[in-house]
PDB file of C-alpha atoms in Angstrom:
ATOM      1  CA  MET A  10     105.709 168.483 171.843  1.00 51.00           C
ATOM      2  CA  LYS A  11     101.700 169.989 169.644  1.00 63.00           C
ATOM      3  CA  ARG A  12     100.457 166.811 168.789  1.00 64.00           C
ATOM      4  CA  SER A  13      98.110 168.595 167.581  1.00 72.00           C
ATOM      5  CA  ALA A  14     101.041 168.992 164.692  1.00 75.00           C
ATOM      6  CA  VAL A  15     101.125 164.837 163.749  1.00 78.00           C
ATOM      7  CA  TRP A  16      98.296 163.931 161.929  1.00 80.00           C
ATOM      8  CA  PRO A  17      98.399 167.431 160.029  1.00 82.00           C
ATOM      9  CA  LEU A  18     102.817 165.677 159.499  1.00 85.00           C
ATOM     10  CA  ALA A  19     100.617 162.259 158.235  1.00 82.00           C
ATOM     11  CA  LEU A  20      98.733 163.675 155.721  1.00 85.00           C
ATOM     12  CA  GLY A  21     101.460 165.719 154.445  1.00 86.00           C
ATOM     13  CA  VAL A  22     103.583 162.213 154.762  1.00 87.00           C
ATOM     14  CA  LEU A  23     101.410 160.240 152.324  1.00 88.00           C
ATOM     15  CA  VAL A  24     100.952 162.835 149.907  1.00 88.00           C
ATOM     16  CA  ILE A  25     104.498 162.863 149.643  1.00 86.00           C
ATOM     17  CA  SER A  26     104.856 159.337 148.812  1.00 84.00           C
ATOM     18  CA  TRP A  27     103.147 160.031 145.890  1.00 84.00           C
ATOM     19  CA  GLY A  28     106.099 161.736 143.722  1.00 85.00           C
ATOM     20  CA  SER A  29     107.790 158.765 143.028  1.00 83.00           C
ATOM     21  CA  PRO A  30     104.995 156.540 140.828  1.00 84.00           C
ATOM     22  CA  LEU A  31     104.376 160.072 139.373  1.00 88.00           C
ATOM     23  CA  ALA A  32     107.655 160.272 138.401  1.00 87.00           C
ATOM     24  CA  ARG A  33     107.360 157.128 137.069  1.00 83.00           C
ATOM     25  CA  LEU A  34     104.986 157.873 135.433  1.00 87.00           C
ATOM     26  CA  THR A  35     106.128 161.057 133.594  1.00 90.00           C
ATOM     27  CA  ALA A  36     107.736 160.754 129.834  1.00 90.00           C
ATOM     28  CA  ALA A  37     110.212 163.313 129.936  1.00 92.00           C
ATOM     29  CA  ALA A  38     114.210 163.686 130.628  1.00 93.00           C
ATOM     30  CA  PRO A  39     114.620 163.436 134.553  1.00 91.00           C
ATOM     31  CA  LEU A  40     115.637 166.470 135.296  1.00 93.00           C
ATOM     32  CA  ALA A  41     112.933 168.283 132.947  1.00 94.00           C
ATOM     33  CA  VAL A  42     110.602 166.585 135.962  1.00 94.00           C
ATOM     34  CA  ALA A  43     112.414 167.945 138.842  1.00 93.00           C
ATOM     35  CA  ALA A  44     112.198 171.419 137.208  1.00 94.00           C
ATOM     36  CA  TRP A  45     108.458 171.290 136.016  1.00 94.00           C
ATOM     37  CA  ARG A  46     107.171 170.540 139.386  1.00 92.00           C
ATOM     38  CA  MET A  47     109.373 172.860 141.358  1.00 93.00           C
ATOM     39  CA  THR A  48     108.174 175.102 138.157  1.00 94.00           C
ATOM     40  CA  LEU A  49     104.403 174.098 138.373  1.00 94.00           C
ATOM     41  CA  ALA A  50     103.983 174.724 142.430  1.00 91.00           C
ATOM     42  CA  ALA A  51     105.891 177.900 142.260  1.00 91.00           C
ATOM     43  CA  ALA A  52     103.736 179.119 139.592  1.00 91.00           C
ATOM     44  CA  ALA A  53     101.092 177.598 141.231  1.00 88.00           C
ATOM     45  CA  LEU A  54     101.635 179.544 144.546  1.00 84.00           C
ATOM     46  CA  LEU A  55     102.655 182.541 143.678  1.00 82.00           C
ATOM     47  CA  SER A  56     100.385 183.202 142.093  1.00 83.00           C
ATOM     48  CA  PHE A  57      98.610 182.603 145.355  1.00 76.00           C
ATOM     49  CA  ARG A  58     100.423 185.242 147.276  1.00 71.00           C
ATOM     50  CA  ALA A  59     100.398 187.938 144.386  1.00 71.00           C
ATOM     51  CA  PHE A  60      95.818 187.414 144.850  1.00 70.00           C
ATOM     52  CA  THR A  61      96.102 187.017 148.543  1.00 68.00           C
ATOM     53  CA  GLY A  62      98.443 189.872 149.239  1.00 66.00           C
ATOM     54  CA  ALA A  63     100.607 187.489 151.649  1.00 62.00           C
ATOM     55  CA  PRO A  64     103.010 189.132 153.817  1.00 64.00           C
ATOM     56  CA  LEU A  65     106.564 189.213 152.262  1.00 67.00           C
ATOM     57  CA  LEU A  66     109.962 188.017 153.960  1.00 70.00           C
ATOM     58  CA  PRO A  67     111.977 190.139 156.295  1.00 72.00           C
ATOM     59  CA  PRO A  68     114.981 191.803 154.996  1.00 78.00           C
ATOM     60  CA  ARG A  69     117.069 189.841 157.160  1.00 81.00           C
ATOM     61  CA  HIS A  70     116.026 186.498 156.347  1.00 83.00           C
ATOM     62  CA  ARG A  71     115.676 186.155 152.230  1.00 85.00           C
ATOM     63  CA  ALA A  72     119.881 185.837 152.351  1.00 89.00           C
ATOM     64  CA  ALA A  73     119.177 181.906 154.153  1.00 89.00           C
ATOM     65  CA  THR A  74     114.923 181.482 153.165  1.00 90.00           C
ATOM     66  CA  VAL A  75     116.920 181.560 149.381  1.00 93.00           C
ATOM     67  CA  LEU A  76     119.711 179.110 150.511  1.00 94.00           C
ATOM     68  CA  ALA A  77     116.903 176.682 151.573  1.00 92.00           C
ATOM     69  CA  GLY A  78     115.588 177.040 147.985  1.00 94.00           C
ATOM     70  CA  VAL A  79     119.306 176.355 146.469  1.00 96.00           C
ATOM     71  CA  PHE A  80     119.161 172.849 148.950  1.00 95.00           C
ATOM     72  CA  LEU A  81     115.783 172.099 147.933  1.00 94.00           C
ATOM     73  CA  GLY A  82     116.699 172.501 144.049  1.00 95.00           C
ATOM     74  CA  LEU A  83     119.692 170.351 144.531  1.00 96.00           C
ATOM     75  CA  HIS A  84     117.518 168.069 146.462  1.00 94.00           C
ATOM     76  CA  PHE A  85     115.088 167.191 143.651  1.00 93.00           C
ATOM     77  CA  GLY A  86     117.485 167.521 140.599  1.00 94.00           C
ATOM     78  CA  THR A  87     119.670 165.086 142.062  1.00 95.00           C
ATOM     79  CA  TRP A  88     116.986 162.212 143.965  1.00 92.00           C
ATOM     80  CA  ILE A  89     114.874 162.439 141.123  1.00 92.00           C
ATOM     81  CA  PRO A  90     117.209 161.758 138.330  1.00 92.00           C
ATOM     82  CA  SER A  91     117.995 158.812 140.231  1.00 90.00           C
ATOM     83  CA  LEU A  92     114.806 157.266 139.868  1.00 86.00           C
ATOM     84  CA  TRP A  93     116.091 156.294 136.537  1.00 87.00           C
ATOM     85  CA  LEU A  94     119.506 155.468 137.169  1.00 86.00           C
ATOM     86  CA  THR A  95     118.906 152.989 140.605  1.00 80.00           C
ATOM     87  CA  THR A  96     115.569 151.249 141.466  1.00 76.00           C
ATOM     88  CA  VAL A  97     113.466 152.883 143.259  1.00 74.00           C
ATOM     89  CA  SER A  98     113.665 151.601 146.540  1.00 72.00           C
ATOM     90  CA  ALA A  99     117.545 151.681 146.001  1.00 76.00           C
ATOM     91  CA  SER A 100     117.052 155.549 145.416  1.00 82.00           C
ATOM     92  CA  VAL A 101     114.352 156.035 148.374  1.00 78.00           C
ATOM     93  CA  VAL A 102     116.209 153.914 150.784  1.00 78.00           C
ATOM     94  CA  LEU A 103     119.111 156.408 150.366  1.00 82.00           C
ATOM     95  CA  VAL A 104     117.413 159.537 150.082  1.00 85.00           C
ATOM     96  CA  THR A 105     115.640 158.736 153.420  1.00 79.00           C
ATOM     97  CA  THR A 106     119.032 159.311 155.347  1.00 79.00           C
ATOM     98  CA  ALA A 107     118.152 162.650 155.678  1.00 81.00           C
ATOM     99  CA  PRO A 108     117.509 162.003 159.223  1.00 77.00           C
ATOM    100  CA  LEU A 109     120.712 160.873 159.968  1.00 76.00           C
ATOM    101  CA  PHE A 110     122.091 164.282 158.636  1.00 82.00           C
ATOM    102  CA  VAL A 111     119.508 166.458 159.968  1.00 79.00           C
ATOM    103  CA  LEU A 112     120.299 164.480 163.845  1.00 77.00           C
ATOM    104  CA  LEU A 113     124.343 165.573 163.423  1.00 80.00           C
ATOM    105  CA  ALA A 114     123.918 168.851 162.888  1.00 79.00           C
ATOM    106  CA  SER A 115     121.104 169.570 165.319  1.00 76.00           C
ATOM    107  CA  PRO A 116     123.365 170.181 168.190  1.00 77.00           C
ATOM    108  CA  ARG A 117     125.204 172.463 166.326  1.00 76.00           C
ATOM    109  CA  CYS A 118     122.467 174.552 164.195  1.00 77.00           C
ATOM    110  CA  LEU A 119     119.344 173.702 165.973  1.00 72.00           C
ATOM    111  CA  GLY A 120     120.803 174.019 169.504  1.00 75.00           C
ATOM    112  CA  VAL A 121     119.074 170.811 170.192  1.00 75.00           C
ATOM    113  CA  PRO A 122     120.890 167.870 171.929  1.00 79.00           C
ATOM    114  CA  ILE A 123     120.416 164.295 170.423  1.00 77.00           C
ATOM    115  CA  THR A 124     119.093 161.842 172.921  1.00 82.00           C
ATOM    116  CA  ALA A 125     118.988 158.144 173.579  1.00 84.00           C
ATOM    117  CA  ARG A 126     115.582 157.870 172.771  1.00 82.00           C
ATOM    118  CA  ASN A 127     116.307 159.666 168.886  1.00 79.00           C
ATOM    119  CA  VAL A 128     119.779 158.207 168.097  1.00 85.00           C
ATOM    120  CA  ALA A 129     117.293 154.776 168.747  1.00 87.00           C
ATOM    121  CA  SER A 130     114.382 155.349 166.041  1.00 82.00           C
ATOM    122  CA  LEU A 131     116.260 156.868 163.936  1.00 81.00           C
ATOM    123  CA  VAL A 132     118.455 153.344 163.941  1.00 87.00           C
ATOM    124  CA  VAL A 133     114.866 151.171 163.960  1.00 88.00           C
ATOM    125  CA  ALA A 134     113.675 153.134 160.742  1.00 82.00           C
ATOM    126  CA  VAL A 135     116.820 153.069 158.852  1.00 82.00           C
ATOM    127  CA  SER A 136     116.402 149.383 159.464  1.00 86.00           C
ATOM    128  CA  GLY A 137     113.236 149.322 158.582  1.00 81.00           C
ATOM    129  CA  VAL A 138     114.309 151.502 155.039  1.00 76.00           C
ATOM    130  CA  ALA A 139     117.552 149.051 154.008  1.00 80.00           C
ATOM    131  CA  VAL A 140     115.296 145.973 154.509  1.00 80.00           C
ATOM    132  CA  ILE A 141     112.857 147.326 152.140  1.00 73.00           C
ATOM    133  CA  ALA A 142     115.464 148.076 150.070  1.00 67.00           C
ATOM    134  CA  GLY A 143     115.672 144.620 150.184  1.00 64.00           C
ATOM    135  CA  GLY A 144     118.607 143.083 147.540  1.00 60.00           C
ATOM    136  CA  ASP A 145     117.576 145.614 145.125  1.00 61.00           C
ATOM    137  CA  PHE A 146     121.259 147.082 145.632  1.00 62.00           C
ATOM    138  CA  SER A 147     123.618 147.014 142.317  1.00 56.00           C
ATOM    139  CA  LEU A 148     126.839 147.060 142.031  1.00 57.00           C
ATOM    140  CA  SER A 149     126.423 148.525 138.235  1.00 74.00           C
ATOM    141  CA  PRO A 150     128.527 151.726 137.306  1.00 81.00           C
ATOM    142  CA  ARG A 151     125.025 153.088 136.095  1.00 81.00           C
ATOM    143  CA  ALA A 152     123.104 152.141 139.796  1.00 80.00           C
ATOM    144  CA  PHE A 153     126.303 152.999 141.035  1.00 84.00           C
ATOM    145  CA  ALA A 154     125.715 156.820 140.321  1.00 87.00           C
ATOM    146  CA  GLY A 155     121.645 156.737 140.951  1.00 86.00           C
ATOM    147  CA  ASP A 156     123.195 156.094 144.408  1.00 84.00           C
ATOM    148  CA  VAL A 157     125.254 158.329 145.084  1.00 88.00           C
ATOM    149  CA  LEU A 158     122.742 161.025 143.845  1.00 92.00           C
ATOM    150  CA  ALA A 159     120.243 159.395 145.660  1.00 90.00           C
ATOM    151  CA  LEU A 160     122.393 160.298 148.475  1.00 87.00           C
ATOM    152  CA  ALA A 161     123.328 163.787 147.346  1.00 93.00           C
ATOM    153  CA  GLY A 162     119.610 164.461 147.763  1.00 94.00           C
ATOM    154  CA  ALA A 163     119.010 163.403 151.278  1.00 89.00           C
ATOM    155  CA  VAL A 164     122.358 165.626 152.060  1.00 91.00           C
ATOM    156  CA  CYS A 165     120.514 168.335 150.362  1.00 94.00           C
ATOM    157  CA  MET A 166     116.857 167.690 152.087  1.00 90.00           C
ATOM    158  CA  ALA A 167     118.469 167.735 155.071  1.00 88.00           C
ATOM    159  CA  GLY A 168     119.842 170.997 154.696  1.00 90.00           C
ATOM    160  CA  TYR A 169     116.438 172.659 153.652  1.00 89.00           C
ATOM    161  CA  LEU A 170     114.758 171.479 156.768  1.00 83.00           C
ATOM    162  CA  VAL A 171     117.535 172.320 158.834  1.00 86.00           C
ATOM    163  CA  ILE A 172     117.614 176.142 157.946  1.00 87.00           C
ATOM    164  CA  GLY A 173     113.398 175.730 156.995  1.00 82.00           C
ATOM    165  CA  LYS A 174     113.439 174.876 161.209  1.00 78.00           C
ATOM    166  CA  ARG A 175     115.553 177.802 162.447  1.00 79.00           C
ATOM    167  CA  LEU A 176     113.419 180.123 159.794  1.00 80.00           C
ATOM    168  CA  ARG A 177     109.792 178.922 160.134  1.00 65.00           C
ATOM    169  CA  GLY A 178     108.561 180.558 163.598  1.00 69.00           C
ATOM    170  CA  GLU A 179     109.691 183.824 162.348  1.00 75.00           C
ATOM    171  CA  VAL A 180     108.928 183.980 158.772  1.00 78.00           C
ATOM    172  CA  PRO A 181     105.221 183.813 157.143  1.00 78.00           C
ATOM    173  CA  LEU A 182     104.896 180.121 155.820  1.00 75.00           C
ATOM    174  CA  GLY A 183     103.671 181.752 152.440  1.00 78.00           C
ATOM    175  CA  GLY A 184     106.283 183.559 152.093  1.00 79.00           C
ATOM    176  CA  TYR A 185     108.794 181.273 153.098  1.00 84.00           C
ATOM    177  CA  LEU A 186     106.905 179.514 150.339  1.00 84.00           C
ATOM    178  CA  GLY A 187     106.488 181.223 147.388  1.00 85.00           C
ATOM    179  CA  THR A 188     110.674 182.316 147.848  1.00 87.00           C
ATOM    180  CA  VAL A 189     112.079 178.690 148.581  1.00 91.00           C
ATOM    181  CA  TYR A 190     109.619 176.973 145.559  1.00 91.00           C
ATOM    182  CA  GLY A 191     110.579 179.773 142.442  1.00 92.00           C
ATOM    183  CA  VAL A 192     114.617 179.676 143.593  1.00 94.00           C
ATOM    184  CA  ALA A 193     114.294 175.454 143.972  1.00 95.00           C
ATOM    185  CA  ALA A 194     112.452 176.192 140.056  1.00 95.00           C
ATOM    186  CA  THR A 195     114.662 178.938 138.824  1.00 95.00           C
ATOM    187  CA  ILE A 196     118.123 176.333 139.644  1.00 95.00           C
ATOM    188  CA  LEU A 197     116.304 173.775 138.265  1.00 96.00           C
ATOM    189  CA  MET A 198     115.294 175.355 134.636  1.00 96.00           C
ATOM    190  CA  LEU A 199     118.658 176.670 134.259  1.00 95.00           C
ATOM    191  CA  ALA A 200     120.067 173.457 134.866  1.00 94.00           C
ATOM    192  CA  VAL A 201     118.176 171.679 132.140  1.00 95.00           C
ATOM    193  CA  VAL A 202     119.343 175.171 129.675  1.00 94.00           C
ATOM    194  CA  LEU A 203     122.869 175.009 130.611  1.00 93.00           C
ATOM    195  CA  GLY A 204     122.794 170.844 130.377  1.00 91.00           C
ATOM    196  CA  GLY A 205     120.786 170.660 126.983  1.00 92.00           C
ATOM    197  CA  VAL A 206     118.516 168.418 128.443  1.00 92.00           C
ATOM    198  CA  SER A 207     114.945 168.164 126.482  1.00 92.00           C
ATOM    199  CA  PRO A 208     112.203 170.317 128.893  1.00 92.00           C
ATOM    200  CA  TRP A 209     109.616 169.112 127.463  1.00 93.00           C
ATOM    201  CA  PRO A 210     107.514 165.825 127.402  1.00 91.00           C
ATOM    202  CA  GLU A 211     107.175 163.317 125.384  1.00 91.00           C
ATOM    203  CA  ASN A 212     103.697 163.438 124.759  1.00 92.00           C
ATOM    204  CA  ARG A 213     100.607 165.327 126.384  1.00 91.00           C
ATOM    205  CA  ILE A 214      99.318 162.736 128.562  1.00 93.00           C
ATOM    206  CA  SER A 215     102.667 163.279 131.530  1.00 92.00           C
ATOM    207  CA  TRP A 216     101.863 166.608 131.624  1.00 94.00           C
ATOM    208  CA  LEU A 217      98.361 165.279 133.812  1.00 94.00           C
ATOM    209  CA  PRO A 218     101.823 163.134 136.433  1.00 92.00           C
ATOM    210  CA  LEU A 219     103.266 166.743 136.537  1.00 93.00           C
ATOM    211  CA  LEU A 220     100.767 169.078 137.677  1.00 93.00           C
ATOM    212  CA  GLY A 221      99.726 165.595 139.740  1.00 92.00           C
ATOM    213  CA  MET A 222     103.671 166.092 141.744  1.00 91.00           C
ATOM    214  CA  ALA A 223     103.456 170.413 141.735  1.00 91.00           C
ATOM    215  CA  LEU A 224      99.684 170.028 143.833  1.00 90.00           C
ATOM    216  CA  GLY A 225     100.234 167.182 146.124  1.00 91.00           C
ATOM    217  CA  PRO A 226     102.940 165.626 147.057  1.00 89.00           C
ATOM    218  CA  THR A 227     104.804 169.390 146.592  1.00 88.00           C
ATOM    219  CA  LEU A 228     102.239 172.020 147.034  1.00 87.00           C
ATOM    220  CA  VAL A 229     100.394 169.951 149.420  1.00 88.00           C
ATOM    221  CA  GLY A 230     103.370 167.780 151.304  1.00 86.00           C
ATOM    222  CA  HIS A 231     105.769 170.184 151.314  1.00 80.00           C
ATOM    223  CA  SER A 232     104.313 172.473 152.490  1.00 81.00           C
ATOM    224  CA  THR A 233     102.469 170.777 155.037  1.00 86.00           C
ATOM    225  CA  LEU A 234     106.316 169.467 156.566  1.00 80.00           C
ATOM    226  CA  ASN A 235     107.430 173.211 156.466  1.00 74.00           C
ATOM    227  CA  TRP A 236     103.907 174.447 158.546  1.00 82.00           C
ATOM    228  CA  ALA A 237     104.894 171.279 160.685  1.00 81.00           C
ATOM    229  CA  LEU A 238     108.166 172.957 160.689  1.00 73.00           C
ATOM    230  CA  ALA A 239     107.620 175.205 163.580  1.00 73.00           C
ATOM    231  CA  HIS A 240     105.643 172.418 165.834  1.00 76.00           C
ATOM    232  CA  LEU A 241     107.839 169.786 166.071  1.00 78.00           C
ATOM    233  CA  GLN A 242     111.505 168.700 166.067  1.00 72.00           C
ATOM    234  CA  ALA A 243     112.803 169.237 162.842  1.00 65.00           C
ATOM    235  CA  TYR A 244     114.678 165.976 163.277  1.00 67.00           C
ATOM    236  CA  GLN A 245     111.306 164.382 164.117  1.00 73.00           C
ATOM    237  CA  VAL A 246     109.210 165.755 160.760  1.00 76.00           C
ATOM    238  CA  ASN A 247     112.262 163.926 158.830  1.00 68.00           C
ATOM    239  CA  LEU A 248     112.186 160.913 160.474  1.00 72.00           C
ATOM    240  CA  SER A 249     108.486 160.911 159.890  1.00 78.00           C
ATOM    241  CA  VAL A 250     108.724 161.327 156.326  1.00 75.00           C
ATOM    242  CA  LEU A 251     110.667 157.532 156.605  1.00 73.00           C
ATOM    243  CA  LEU A 252     107.254 156.086 156.504  1.00 77.00           C
ATOM    244  CA  GLU A 253     107.786 157.234 152.750  1.00 77.00           C
ATOM    245  CA  PRO A 254     108.978 153.658 151.320  1.00 74.00           C
ATOM    246  CA  VAL A 255     105.927 152.179 152.939  1.00 75.00           C
ATOM    247  CA  LEU A 256     103.350 153.883 151.100  1.00 81.00           C
ATOM    248  CA  ALA A 257     104.824 154.439 147.805  1.00 76.00           C
ATOM    249  CA  SER A 258     105.339 150.164 147.544  1.00 73.00           C
ATOM    250  CA  PHE A 259     101.666 150.648 148.059  1.00 78.00           C
ATOM    251  CA  TRP A 260     100.897 152.705 145.596  1.00 78.00           C
ATOM    252  CA  ALA A 261     103.595 151.237 143.019  1.00 75.00           C
ATOM    253  CA  TRP A 262     101.426 148.378 143.716  1.00 74.00           C
ATOM    254  CA  LEU A 263      98.070 149.764 142.991  1.00 78.00           C
ATOM    255  CA  VAL A 264      98.931 152.416 140.003  1.00 75.00           C
ATOM    256  CA  LEU A 265     102.080 150.248 138.448  1.00 71.00           C
ATOM    257  CA  ALA A 266     100.938 146.924 138.989  1.00 71.00           C
ATOM    258  CA  GLU A 267     104.574 146.136 140.866  1.00 68.00           C
ATOM    259  CA  VAL A 268     104.050 143.824 143.974  1.00 70.00           C
ATOM    260  CA  PRO A 269     105.615 144.506 146.575  1.00 66.00           C
ATOM    261  CA  PRO A 270     107.438 142.391 147.491  1.00 65.00           C
ATOM    262  CA  LEU A 271     107.537 140.230 151.004  1.00 71.00           C
ATOM    263  CA  HIS A 272     110.175 141.655 152.864  1.00 70.00           C
ATOM    264  CA  VAL A 273     108.355 145.039 152.385  1.00 70.00           C
ATOM    265  CA  LEU A 274     105.887 144.146 155.015  1.00 74.00           C
ATOM    266  CA  PRO A 275     108.941 143.815 157.670  1.00 84.00           C
ATOM    267  CA  GLY A 276     110.402 147.559 156.519  1.00 79.00           C
ATOM    268  CA  ALA A 277     107.182 148.174 157.226  1.00 75.00           C
ATOM    269  CA  ALA A 278     106.527 147.206 161.147  1.00 83.00           C
ATOM    270  CA  LEU A 279     110.204 149.109 161.513  1.00 84.00           C
ATOM    271  CA  VAL A 280     109.757 151.728 160.537  1.00 79.00           C
ATOM    272  CA  LEU A 281     106.054 152.312 162.049  1.00 77.00           C
ATOM    273  CA  ALA A 282     107.752 150.751 165.054  1.00 83.00           C
ATOM    274  CA  ALA A 283     110.191 153.821 164.888  1.00 82.00           C
ATOM    275  CA  LEU A 284     107.501 156.443 164.786  1.00 74.00           C
ATOM    276  CA  VAL A 285     105.577 155.079 167.722  1.00 76.00           C
ATOM    277  CA  LEU A 286     109.664 155.055 169.724  1.00 80.00           C
ATOM    278  CA  GLU A 287     109.813 158.698 168.440  1.00 73.00           C
ATOM    279  CA  PHE A 288     106.027 160.098 169.053  1.00 69.00           C
ATOM    280  CA  LEU A 289     105.307 158.594 172.346  1.00 70.00           C
ATOM    281  CA  PRO A 290     104.626 160.733 174.880  1.00 64.00           C
ATOM    282  CA  ARG A 291     107.822 161.207 177.784  1.00 63.00           C
ATOM    283  CA  ARG A 292     108.526 162.851 181.094  1.00 61.00           C
ATOM    284  CA  ALA A 293     110.618 164.850 181.802  1.00 55.00           C
ATOM    285  CA  PRO A 294     111.031 165.363 185.598  1.00 52.00           C
ATOM    286  CA  ALA A 295     110.550 169.104 186.970  1.00 51.00           C
ATOM    287  CA  PRO A 296     113.810 171.363 188.022  1.00 53.00           C
ATOM    288  CA  ALA A 297     113.663 171.850 192.112  1.00 50.00           C
ATOM    289  CA  GLY A 298     111.005 173.980 193.492  1.00 50.00           C
ATOM    290  CA  GLU A 299     108.989 174.300 189.662  1.00 47.00           C
ATOM    291  CA  GLY A 300     106.114 172.470 187.988  1.00 43.00           C
ATOM    292  CA  GLN A 301     105.877 170.070 185.282  1.00 42.00           C
ATOM    293  CA  SER A 302     107.414 171.239 182.024  1.00 39.00           C
ATOM    294  CA  GLY A 303     104.326 171.660 179.209  1.00 38.00           C
ATOM    295  CA  GLU A 304     103.341 168.546 178.068  1.00 39.00           C
ATOM    296  CA  GLY A 305     105.617 166.416 179.718  1.00 37.00           C
ATOM    297  CA  GLU A 306     108.938 167.954 177.360  1.00 36.00           C
ATOM    298  CA  PRO A 307     112.153 168.320 178.817  1.00 33.00           C
ATOM    299  CA  PRO A 308     112.177 171.971 179.620  1.00 32.00           C
ATOM    300  CA  GLY A 309     114.362 174.529 176.468  1.00 33.00           C
ATOM    301  CA  GLY A 310     112.320 172.195 174.009  1.00 36.00           C
ATOM    302  CA  GLY A 311     113.750 169.187 174.817  1.00 37.00           C
ATOM    303  CA  SER A 312     114.447 167.135 171.657  1.00 36.00           C
ATOM    304  CA  LEU A 313     111.162 167.039 170.123  1.00 31.00           C
ATOM    305  CA  THR A 314     109.866 170.130 169.899  1.00 30.00           C
ATOM    306  CA  GLY A 315     111.335 173.174 168.527  1.00 35.00           C
ATOM    307  CA  ARG A 316     112.826 176.626 170.914  1.00 32.00           C
ATOM    308  CA  ARG A 317     110.632 179.450 168.498  1.00 32.00           C
ATOM    309  CA  GLY A 318     107.703 176.118 168.126  1.00 34.00           C
TER     310      GLY A 318
END
């Protein structure tokens, strides 16, 4: 594993954690919030690309990149509305089950075996976010619909990261993100129009959190995750996002005056323990007649780093 990639990844997760509180501060239809978040981010990134002349995607990778954009659009189109249907903690704990789907897809889609350590860290991390959710789950039909949407968002996020992991060693980051964000924004805006949803915020001040979501959690946060995919395993990158419920609880307390309940503390401890377990260096025995593989990883990339890193 490239240790130099860990700190940028940590910064990305920190910025992504602003997303939920900023969404709750926006007076607009949930689907419109998702659409404007991606549209503003795509406009900023595409403008930057046009100004700097960033390289375009190779033609052979365009179809897969468009599919990644579809997954990202569906992720935000399902998860953000769930924040208004069920509790924030229930929504976040369900959407952060995405590492489970990445882990299950890794052997077939990424050629990376599942190790006992991967499973252990995943179980500990998911237990942590489940503790954070506490007793917030509700049995009402409205909350159940929100839970289903959040879980769908987790599946879509997993698909988005798996495709990104397969492509990021072969495509330029700027060209990849410009296409992905543009496709996601287009899908969400079409959903707003076809669904008859009011596209505009209810007041001018709501443009500030929308802009904040576009510049922070999307341009900085998600772009950093995509950068990290070229250096770390997709499952590991996604596992790191499990820290989001811990940080989101802190921001909700700081910005929305929602005091985190006591069960957040043991949940946060479990999430941090899972991250430590997954990121701790490991040693693998060298093959007969050969030296140790780089950085103590199993030959061929092991379970932590992608073979294209």
